[in-house]
mmCIF file of C-alpha atoms in Angstrom:
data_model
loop_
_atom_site.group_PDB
_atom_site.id
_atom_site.type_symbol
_atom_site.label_atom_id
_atom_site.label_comp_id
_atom_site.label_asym_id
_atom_site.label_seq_id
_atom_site.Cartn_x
_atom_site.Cartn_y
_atom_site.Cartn_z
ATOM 1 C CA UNK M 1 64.165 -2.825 4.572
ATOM 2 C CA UNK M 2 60.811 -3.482 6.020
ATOM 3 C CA UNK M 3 58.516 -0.666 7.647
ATOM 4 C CA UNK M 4 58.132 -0.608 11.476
ATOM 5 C CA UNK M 5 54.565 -1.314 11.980
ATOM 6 C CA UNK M 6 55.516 -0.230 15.942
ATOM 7 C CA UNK M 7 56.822 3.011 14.709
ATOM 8 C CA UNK M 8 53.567 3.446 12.616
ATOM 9 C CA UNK M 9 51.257 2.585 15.406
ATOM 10 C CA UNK M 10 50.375 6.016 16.971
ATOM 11 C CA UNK M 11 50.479 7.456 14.065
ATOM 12 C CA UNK M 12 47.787 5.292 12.317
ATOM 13 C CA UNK M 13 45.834 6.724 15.695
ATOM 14 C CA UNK M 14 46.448 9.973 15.319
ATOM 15 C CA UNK M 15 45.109 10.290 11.691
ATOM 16 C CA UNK M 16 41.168 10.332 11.596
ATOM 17 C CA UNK M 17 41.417 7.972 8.380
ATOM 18 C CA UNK M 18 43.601 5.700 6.286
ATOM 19 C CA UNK M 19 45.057 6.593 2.844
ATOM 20 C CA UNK M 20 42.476 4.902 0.424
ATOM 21 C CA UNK M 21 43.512 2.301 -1.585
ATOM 22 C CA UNK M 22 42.479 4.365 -4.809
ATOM 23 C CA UNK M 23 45.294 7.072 -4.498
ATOM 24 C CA UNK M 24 48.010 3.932 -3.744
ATOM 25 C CA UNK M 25 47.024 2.256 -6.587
ATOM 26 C CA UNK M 26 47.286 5.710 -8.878
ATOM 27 C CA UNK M 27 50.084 7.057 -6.892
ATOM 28 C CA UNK M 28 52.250 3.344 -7.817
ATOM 29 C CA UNK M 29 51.293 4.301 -11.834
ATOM 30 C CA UNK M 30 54.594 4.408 -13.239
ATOM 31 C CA UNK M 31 53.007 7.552 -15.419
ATOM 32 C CA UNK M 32 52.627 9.092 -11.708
ATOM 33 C CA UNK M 33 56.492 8.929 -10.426
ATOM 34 C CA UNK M 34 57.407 11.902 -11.715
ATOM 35 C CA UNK M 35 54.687 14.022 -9.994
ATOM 36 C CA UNK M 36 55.316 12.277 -6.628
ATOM 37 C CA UNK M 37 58.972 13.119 -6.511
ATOM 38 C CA UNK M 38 58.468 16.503 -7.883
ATOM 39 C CA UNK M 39 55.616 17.018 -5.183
ATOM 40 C CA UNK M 40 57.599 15.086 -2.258
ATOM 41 C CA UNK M 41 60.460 17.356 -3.655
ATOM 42 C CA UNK M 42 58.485 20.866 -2.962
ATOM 43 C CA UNK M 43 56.700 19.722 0.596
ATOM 44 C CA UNK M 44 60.168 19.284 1.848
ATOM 45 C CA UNK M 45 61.151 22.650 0.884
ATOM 46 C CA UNK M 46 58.104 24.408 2.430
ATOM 47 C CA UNK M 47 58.041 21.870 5.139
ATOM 48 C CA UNK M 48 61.612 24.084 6.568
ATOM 49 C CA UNK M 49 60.170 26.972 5.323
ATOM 50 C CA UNK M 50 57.312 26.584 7.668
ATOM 51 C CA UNK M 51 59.507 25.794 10.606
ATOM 52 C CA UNK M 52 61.464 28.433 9.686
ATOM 53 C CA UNK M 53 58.478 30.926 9.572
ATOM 54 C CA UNK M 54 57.639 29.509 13.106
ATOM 55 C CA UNK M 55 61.084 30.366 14.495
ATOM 56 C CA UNK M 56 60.945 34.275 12.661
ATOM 57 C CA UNK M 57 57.756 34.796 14.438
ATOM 58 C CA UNK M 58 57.758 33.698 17.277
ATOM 59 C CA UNK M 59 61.162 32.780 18.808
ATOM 60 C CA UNK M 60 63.972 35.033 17.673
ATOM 61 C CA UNK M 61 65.295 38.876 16.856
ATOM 62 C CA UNK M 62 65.409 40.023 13.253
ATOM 63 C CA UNK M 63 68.854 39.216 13.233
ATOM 64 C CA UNK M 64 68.318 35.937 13.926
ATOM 65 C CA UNK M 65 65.683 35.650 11.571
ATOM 66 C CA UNK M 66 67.617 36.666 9.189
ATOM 67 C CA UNK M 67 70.224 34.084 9.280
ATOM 68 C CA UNK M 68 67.516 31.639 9.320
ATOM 69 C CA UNK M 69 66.712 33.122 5.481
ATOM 70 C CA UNK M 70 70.332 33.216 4.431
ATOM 71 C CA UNK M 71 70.588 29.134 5.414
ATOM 72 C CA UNK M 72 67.767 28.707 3.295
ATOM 73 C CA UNK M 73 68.169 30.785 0.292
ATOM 74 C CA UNK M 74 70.612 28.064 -1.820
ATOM 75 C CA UNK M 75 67.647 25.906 -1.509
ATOM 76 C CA UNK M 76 65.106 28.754 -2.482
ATOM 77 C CA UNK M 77 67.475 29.243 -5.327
ATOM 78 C CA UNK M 78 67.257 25.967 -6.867
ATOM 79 C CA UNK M 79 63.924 25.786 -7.179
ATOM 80 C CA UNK M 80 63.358 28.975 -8.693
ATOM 81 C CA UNK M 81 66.383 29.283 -11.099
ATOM 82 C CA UNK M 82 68.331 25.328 -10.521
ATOM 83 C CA UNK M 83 71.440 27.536 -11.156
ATOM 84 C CA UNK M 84 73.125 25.446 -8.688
ATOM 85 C CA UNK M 85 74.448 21.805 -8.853
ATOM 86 C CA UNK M 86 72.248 20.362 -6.555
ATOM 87 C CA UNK M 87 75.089 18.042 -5.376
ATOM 88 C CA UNK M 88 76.235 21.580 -3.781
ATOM 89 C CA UNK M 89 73.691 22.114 -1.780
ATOM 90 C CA UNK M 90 74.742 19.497 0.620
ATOM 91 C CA UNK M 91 77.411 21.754 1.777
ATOM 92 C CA UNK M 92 74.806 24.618 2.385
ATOM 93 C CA UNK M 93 72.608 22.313 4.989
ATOM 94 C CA UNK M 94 74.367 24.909 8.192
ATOM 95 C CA UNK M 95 73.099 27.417 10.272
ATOM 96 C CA UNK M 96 76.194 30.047 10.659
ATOM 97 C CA UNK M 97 75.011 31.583 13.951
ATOM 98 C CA UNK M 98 73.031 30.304 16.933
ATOM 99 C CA UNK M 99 69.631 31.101 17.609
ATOM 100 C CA UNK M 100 68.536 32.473 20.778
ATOM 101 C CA UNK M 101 64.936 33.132 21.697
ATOM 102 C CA UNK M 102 63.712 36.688 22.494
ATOM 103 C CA UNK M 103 63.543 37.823 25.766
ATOM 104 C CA UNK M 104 59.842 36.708 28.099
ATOM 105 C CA UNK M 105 59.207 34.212 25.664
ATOM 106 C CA UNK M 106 58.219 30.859 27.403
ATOM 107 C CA UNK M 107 58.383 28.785 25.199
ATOM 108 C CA UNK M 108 61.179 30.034 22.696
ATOM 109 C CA UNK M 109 63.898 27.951 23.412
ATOM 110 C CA UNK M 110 62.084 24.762 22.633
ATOM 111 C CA UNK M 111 60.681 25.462 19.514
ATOM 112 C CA UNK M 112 63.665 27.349 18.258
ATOM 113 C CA UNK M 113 65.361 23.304 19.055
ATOM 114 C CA UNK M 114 62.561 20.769 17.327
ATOM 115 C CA UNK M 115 62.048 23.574 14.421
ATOM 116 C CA UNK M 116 66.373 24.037 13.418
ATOM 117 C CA UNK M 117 66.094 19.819 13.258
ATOM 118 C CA UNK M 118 63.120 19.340 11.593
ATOM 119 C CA UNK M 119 65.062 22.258 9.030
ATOM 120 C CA UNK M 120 67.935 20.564 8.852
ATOM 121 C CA UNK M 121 66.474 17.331 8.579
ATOM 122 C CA UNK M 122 64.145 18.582 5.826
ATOM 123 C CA UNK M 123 66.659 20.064 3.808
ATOM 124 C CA UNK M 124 68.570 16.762 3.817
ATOM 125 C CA UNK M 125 65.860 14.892 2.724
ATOM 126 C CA UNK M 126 65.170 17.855 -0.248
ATOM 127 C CA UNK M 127 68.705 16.568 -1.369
ATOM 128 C CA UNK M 128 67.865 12.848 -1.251
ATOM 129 C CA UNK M 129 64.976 13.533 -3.348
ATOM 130 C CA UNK M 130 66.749 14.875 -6.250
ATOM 131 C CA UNK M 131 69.377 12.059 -6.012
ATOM 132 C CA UNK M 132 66.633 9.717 -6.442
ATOM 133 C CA UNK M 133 65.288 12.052 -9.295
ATOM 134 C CA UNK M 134 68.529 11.754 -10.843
ATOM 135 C CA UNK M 135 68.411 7.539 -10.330
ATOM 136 C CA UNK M 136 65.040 7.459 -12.172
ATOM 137 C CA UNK M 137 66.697 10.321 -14.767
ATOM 138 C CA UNK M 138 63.655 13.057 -14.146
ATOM 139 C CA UNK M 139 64.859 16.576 -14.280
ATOM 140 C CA UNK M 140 63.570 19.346 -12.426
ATOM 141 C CA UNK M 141 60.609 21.391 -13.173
ATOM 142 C CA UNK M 142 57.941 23.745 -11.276
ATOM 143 C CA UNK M 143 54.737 22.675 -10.343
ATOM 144 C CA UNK M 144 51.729 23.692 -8.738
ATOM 145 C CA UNK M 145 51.073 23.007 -4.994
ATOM 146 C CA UNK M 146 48.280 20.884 -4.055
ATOM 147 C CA UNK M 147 45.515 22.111 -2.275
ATOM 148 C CA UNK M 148 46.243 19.906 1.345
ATOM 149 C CA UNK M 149 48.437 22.268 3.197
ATOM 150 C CA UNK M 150 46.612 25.145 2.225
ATOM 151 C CA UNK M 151 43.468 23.171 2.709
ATOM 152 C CA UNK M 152 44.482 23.240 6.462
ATOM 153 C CA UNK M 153 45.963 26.474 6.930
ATOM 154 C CA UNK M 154 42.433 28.103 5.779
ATOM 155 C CA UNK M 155 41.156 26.832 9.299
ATOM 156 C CA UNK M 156 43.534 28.586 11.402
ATOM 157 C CA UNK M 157 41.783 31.217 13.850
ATOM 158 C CA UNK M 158 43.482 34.844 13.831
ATOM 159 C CA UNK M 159 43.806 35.093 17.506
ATOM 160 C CA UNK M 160 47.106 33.955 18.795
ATOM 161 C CA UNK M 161 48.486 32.076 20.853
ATOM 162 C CA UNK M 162 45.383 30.031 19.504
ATOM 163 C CA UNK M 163 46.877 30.892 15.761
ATOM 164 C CA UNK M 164 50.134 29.314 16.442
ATOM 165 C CA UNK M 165 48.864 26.124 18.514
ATOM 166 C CA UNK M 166 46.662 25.692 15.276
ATOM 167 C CA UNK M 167 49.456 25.951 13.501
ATOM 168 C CA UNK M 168 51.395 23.373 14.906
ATOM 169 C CA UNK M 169 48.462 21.209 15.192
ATOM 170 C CA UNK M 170 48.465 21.270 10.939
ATOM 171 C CA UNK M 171 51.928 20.520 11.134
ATOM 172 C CA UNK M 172 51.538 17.397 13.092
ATOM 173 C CA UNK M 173 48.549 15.920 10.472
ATOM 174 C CA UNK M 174 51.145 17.149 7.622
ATOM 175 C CA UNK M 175 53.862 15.125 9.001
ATOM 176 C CA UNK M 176 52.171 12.247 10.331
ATOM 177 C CA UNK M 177 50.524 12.059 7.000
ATOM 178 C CA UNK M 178 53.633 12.223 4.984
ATOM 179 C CA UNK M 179 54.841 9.323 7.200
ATOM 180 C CA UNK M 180 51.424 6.742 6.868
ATOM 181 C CA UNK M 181 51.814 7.517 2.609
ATOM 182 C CA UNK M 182 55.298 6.698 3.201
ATOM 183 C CA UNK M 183 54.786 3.508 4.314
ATOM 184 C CA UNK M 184 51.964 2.991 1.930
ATOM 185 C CA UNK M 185 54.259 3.280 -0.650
ATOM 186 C CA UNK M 186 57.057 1.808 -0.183
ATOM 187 C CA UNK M 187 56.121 -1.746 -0.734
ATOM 188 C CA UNK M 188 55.040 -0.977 -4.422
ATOM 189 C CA UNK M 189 58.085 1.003 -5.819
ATOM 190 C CA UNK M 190 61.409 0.324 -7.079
ATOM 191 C CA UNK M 191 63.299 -1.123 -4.122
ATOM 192 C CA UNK M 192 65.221 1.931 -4.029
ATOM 193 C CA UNK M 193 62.891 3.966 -3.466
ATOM 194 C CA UNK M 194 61.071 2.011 -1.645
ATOM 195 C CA UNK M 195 64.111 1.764 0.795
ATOM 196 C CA UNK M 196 64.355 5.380 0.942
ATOM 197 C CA UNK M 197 60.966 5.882 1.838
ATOM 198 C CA UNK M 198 61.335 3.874 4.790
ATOM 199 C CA UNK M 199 64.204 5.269 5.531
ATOM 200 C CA UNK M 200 62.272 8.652 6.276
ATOM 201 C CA UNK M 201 59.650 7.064 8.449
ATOM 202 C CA UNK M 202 61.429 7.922 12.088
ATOM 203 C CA UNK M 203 62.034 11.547 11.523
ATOM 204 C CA UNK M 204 58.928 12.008 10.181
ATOM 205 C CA UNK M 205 57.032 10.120 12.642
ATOM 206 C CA UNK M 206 59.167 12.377 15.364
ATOM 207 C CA UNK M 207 58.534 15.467 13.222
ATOM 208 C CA UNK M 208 54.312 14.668 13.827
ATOM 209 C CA UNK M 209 55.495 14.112 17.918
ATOM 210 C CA UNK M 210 57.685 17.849 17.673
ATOM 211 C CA UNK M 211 54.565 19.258 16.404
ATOM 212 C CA UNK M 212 52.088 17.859 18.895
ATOM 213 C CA UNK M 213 53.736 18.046 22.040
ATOM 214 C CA UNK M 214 54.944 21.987 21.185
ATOM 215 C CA UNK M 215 51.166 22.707 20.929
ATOM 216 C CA UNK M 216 49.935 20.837 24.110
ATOM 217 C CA UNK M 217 53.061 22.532 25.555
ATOM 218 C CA UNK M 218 52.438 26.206 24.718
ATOM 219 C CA UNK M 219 48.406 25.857 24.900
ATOM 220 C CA UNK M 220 49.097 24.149 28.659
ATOM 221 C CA UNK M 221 45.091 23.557 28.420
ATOM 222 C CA UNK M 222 43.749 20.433 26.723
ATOM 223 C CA UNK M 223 43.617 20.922 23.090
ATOM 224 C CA UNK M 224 42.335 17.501 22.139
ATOM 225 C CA UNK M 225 38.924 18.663 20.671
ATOM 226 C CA UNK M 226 41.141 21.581 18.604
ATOM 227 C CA UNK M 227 43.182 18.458 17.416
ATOM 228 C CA UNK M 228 39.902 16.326 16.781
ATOM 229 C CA UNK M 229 38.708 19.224 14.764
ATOM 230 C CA UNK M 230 41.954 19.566 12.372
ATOM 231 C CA UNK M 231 41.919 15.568 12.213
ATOM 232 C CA UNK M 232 38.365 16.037 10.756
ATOM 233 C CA UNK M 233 39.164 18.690 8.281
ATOM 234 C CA UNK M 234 42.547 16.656 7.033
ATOM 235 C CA UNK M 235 40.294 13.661 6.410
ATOM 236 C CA UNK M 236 37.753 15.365 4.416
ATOM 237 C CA UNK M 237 40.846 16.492 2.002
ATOM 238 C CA UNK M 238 41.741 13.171 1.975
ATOM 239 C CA UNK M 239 38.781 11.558 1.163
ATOM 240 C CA UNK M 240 36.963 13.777 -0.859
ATOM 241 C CA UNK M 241 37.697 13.701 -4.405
ATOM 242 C CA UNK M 242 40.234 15.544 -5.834
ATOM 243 C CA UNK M 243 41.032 16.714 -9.935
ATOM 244 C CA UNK M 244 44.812 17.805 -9.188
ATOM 245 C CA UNK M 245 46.672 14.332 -7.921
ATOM 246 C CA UNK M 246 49.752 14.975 -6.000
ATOM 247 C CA UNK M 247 51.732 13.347 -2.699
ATOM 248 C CA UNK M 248 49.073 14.744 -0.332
ATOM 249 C CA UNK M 249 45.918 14.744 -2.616
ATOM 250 C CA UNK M 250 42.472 13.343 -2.039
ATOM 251 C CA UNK M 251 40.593 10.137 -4.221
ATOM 252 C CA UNK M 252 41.639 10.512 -7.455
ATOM 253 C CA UNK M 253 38.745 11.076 -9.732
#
């Protein structure tokens, strides 16, 4: 399976830099697989729980919301007590009730759509990531969160809607991010994994487009120097050096 360079295209333009070769050449350390699935593992979890935030917030009722939770819990579940075969979780990826947006919100119906994909597609992929933990026989265990997302998030301004087109902006750089180290791994990894990796590439490239085109949508101003600004700050945690290496960390020292 070869990556789509055309797929990769805008998003090699939408990122302010390019993975350094440093953090490819640690992250391909055979030492290092275990941290990168366990990481990968975790950012897919609070990738849906960030959508799923998104939805609570600013889209539905509180009974909506809380069938939102409910879908999510078995996954919560595993990685807090892995009580659960994680085969069985497969048969948890469903929202039991449909989710309709509160009344004289604008824009409600469309994020409550891109956000319940990008959740279900998210989950999925949390699954595929611990069959490819099992393949490469590396059990589950906790582990601290790297500083990117966070890193991000601490740039958000408190006055909405401002606060949630920033927020949407951080999930485009997370996604489109995910999607260029992708790509930048998977020609030096076990073919299966490598194969996998590509595999994710479209949703996650259409998970960065979801993100972007809500904000533009909801901000219906141009936000391009907001977006320049959060493209600065994602490059800086990129570049700069970083002690803690994970999936989305900086140089490794």
């Amino acid at each position: 399976m070869k990556v789509d360079e055309h797929l990769l295209t805008p998003i090699k333009q939408f990122l302010q830099c390019e993975t350094p070769d440093a953090w490819v050449n640690e992250a391909i350390k055979p030492q290092n697989l275990k941290v990168i699935l366990l990481d990968h593992l975790t950012c897919e979890l609070k990738a849906a729980q960030s959508a799923m935030l998104l939805i609570r917030k600013y889209a539905v009722d509180k009974e909506s919301g809380d069938a939102l939770l409910s879908w999510l819990q078995p996954f919560v579940d595993y990685i807090y007590r892995t009580e659960t075969n994680w085969r069985e979780l497969i048969k948890k990826n469903n929202l039991s009730k449909a989710m309709l947006p509160k009344s004289g919100t604008a824009y409600g119906q469309d994020l409550i759509d891109r956000m319940i994909l990008l959740i279900k597609e998210e989950l999925h992929h949390f699954c595929q990531v611990l069959e490819m933990m099992e393949v490469f026989n590396i059990p589950y265990e906790n582990i601290r969160a790297s500083r990117y997302a966070k890193g991000l998030l601490t740039h958000v301004t408190t006055h909405e809607p401002d606060t949630l087109i920033d927020k949407l902006i951080c999930g485009a750089y997370i996604e489109a991010r995910s999607c260029e180290r992708f790509a930048k791994l998977a020609p030096h990894v076990d073919k299966r994994l490598g194969d996998f990796y590509i595999s994710l590439l479209r949703s996650e490239a259409r998970h960065y487009q979801d993100y972007l085109s809500l904000a533009k949508d909801i901000a219906g101003r141009d936000i391009s120097e907001r977006v320049k600004y959060f493209g600065d700050r994602e490059s800086e945690l990129i570049l700069n050096s970083d002690d803690d290496f994970k999936f989305h960390s900086g140089m490794p020292r």
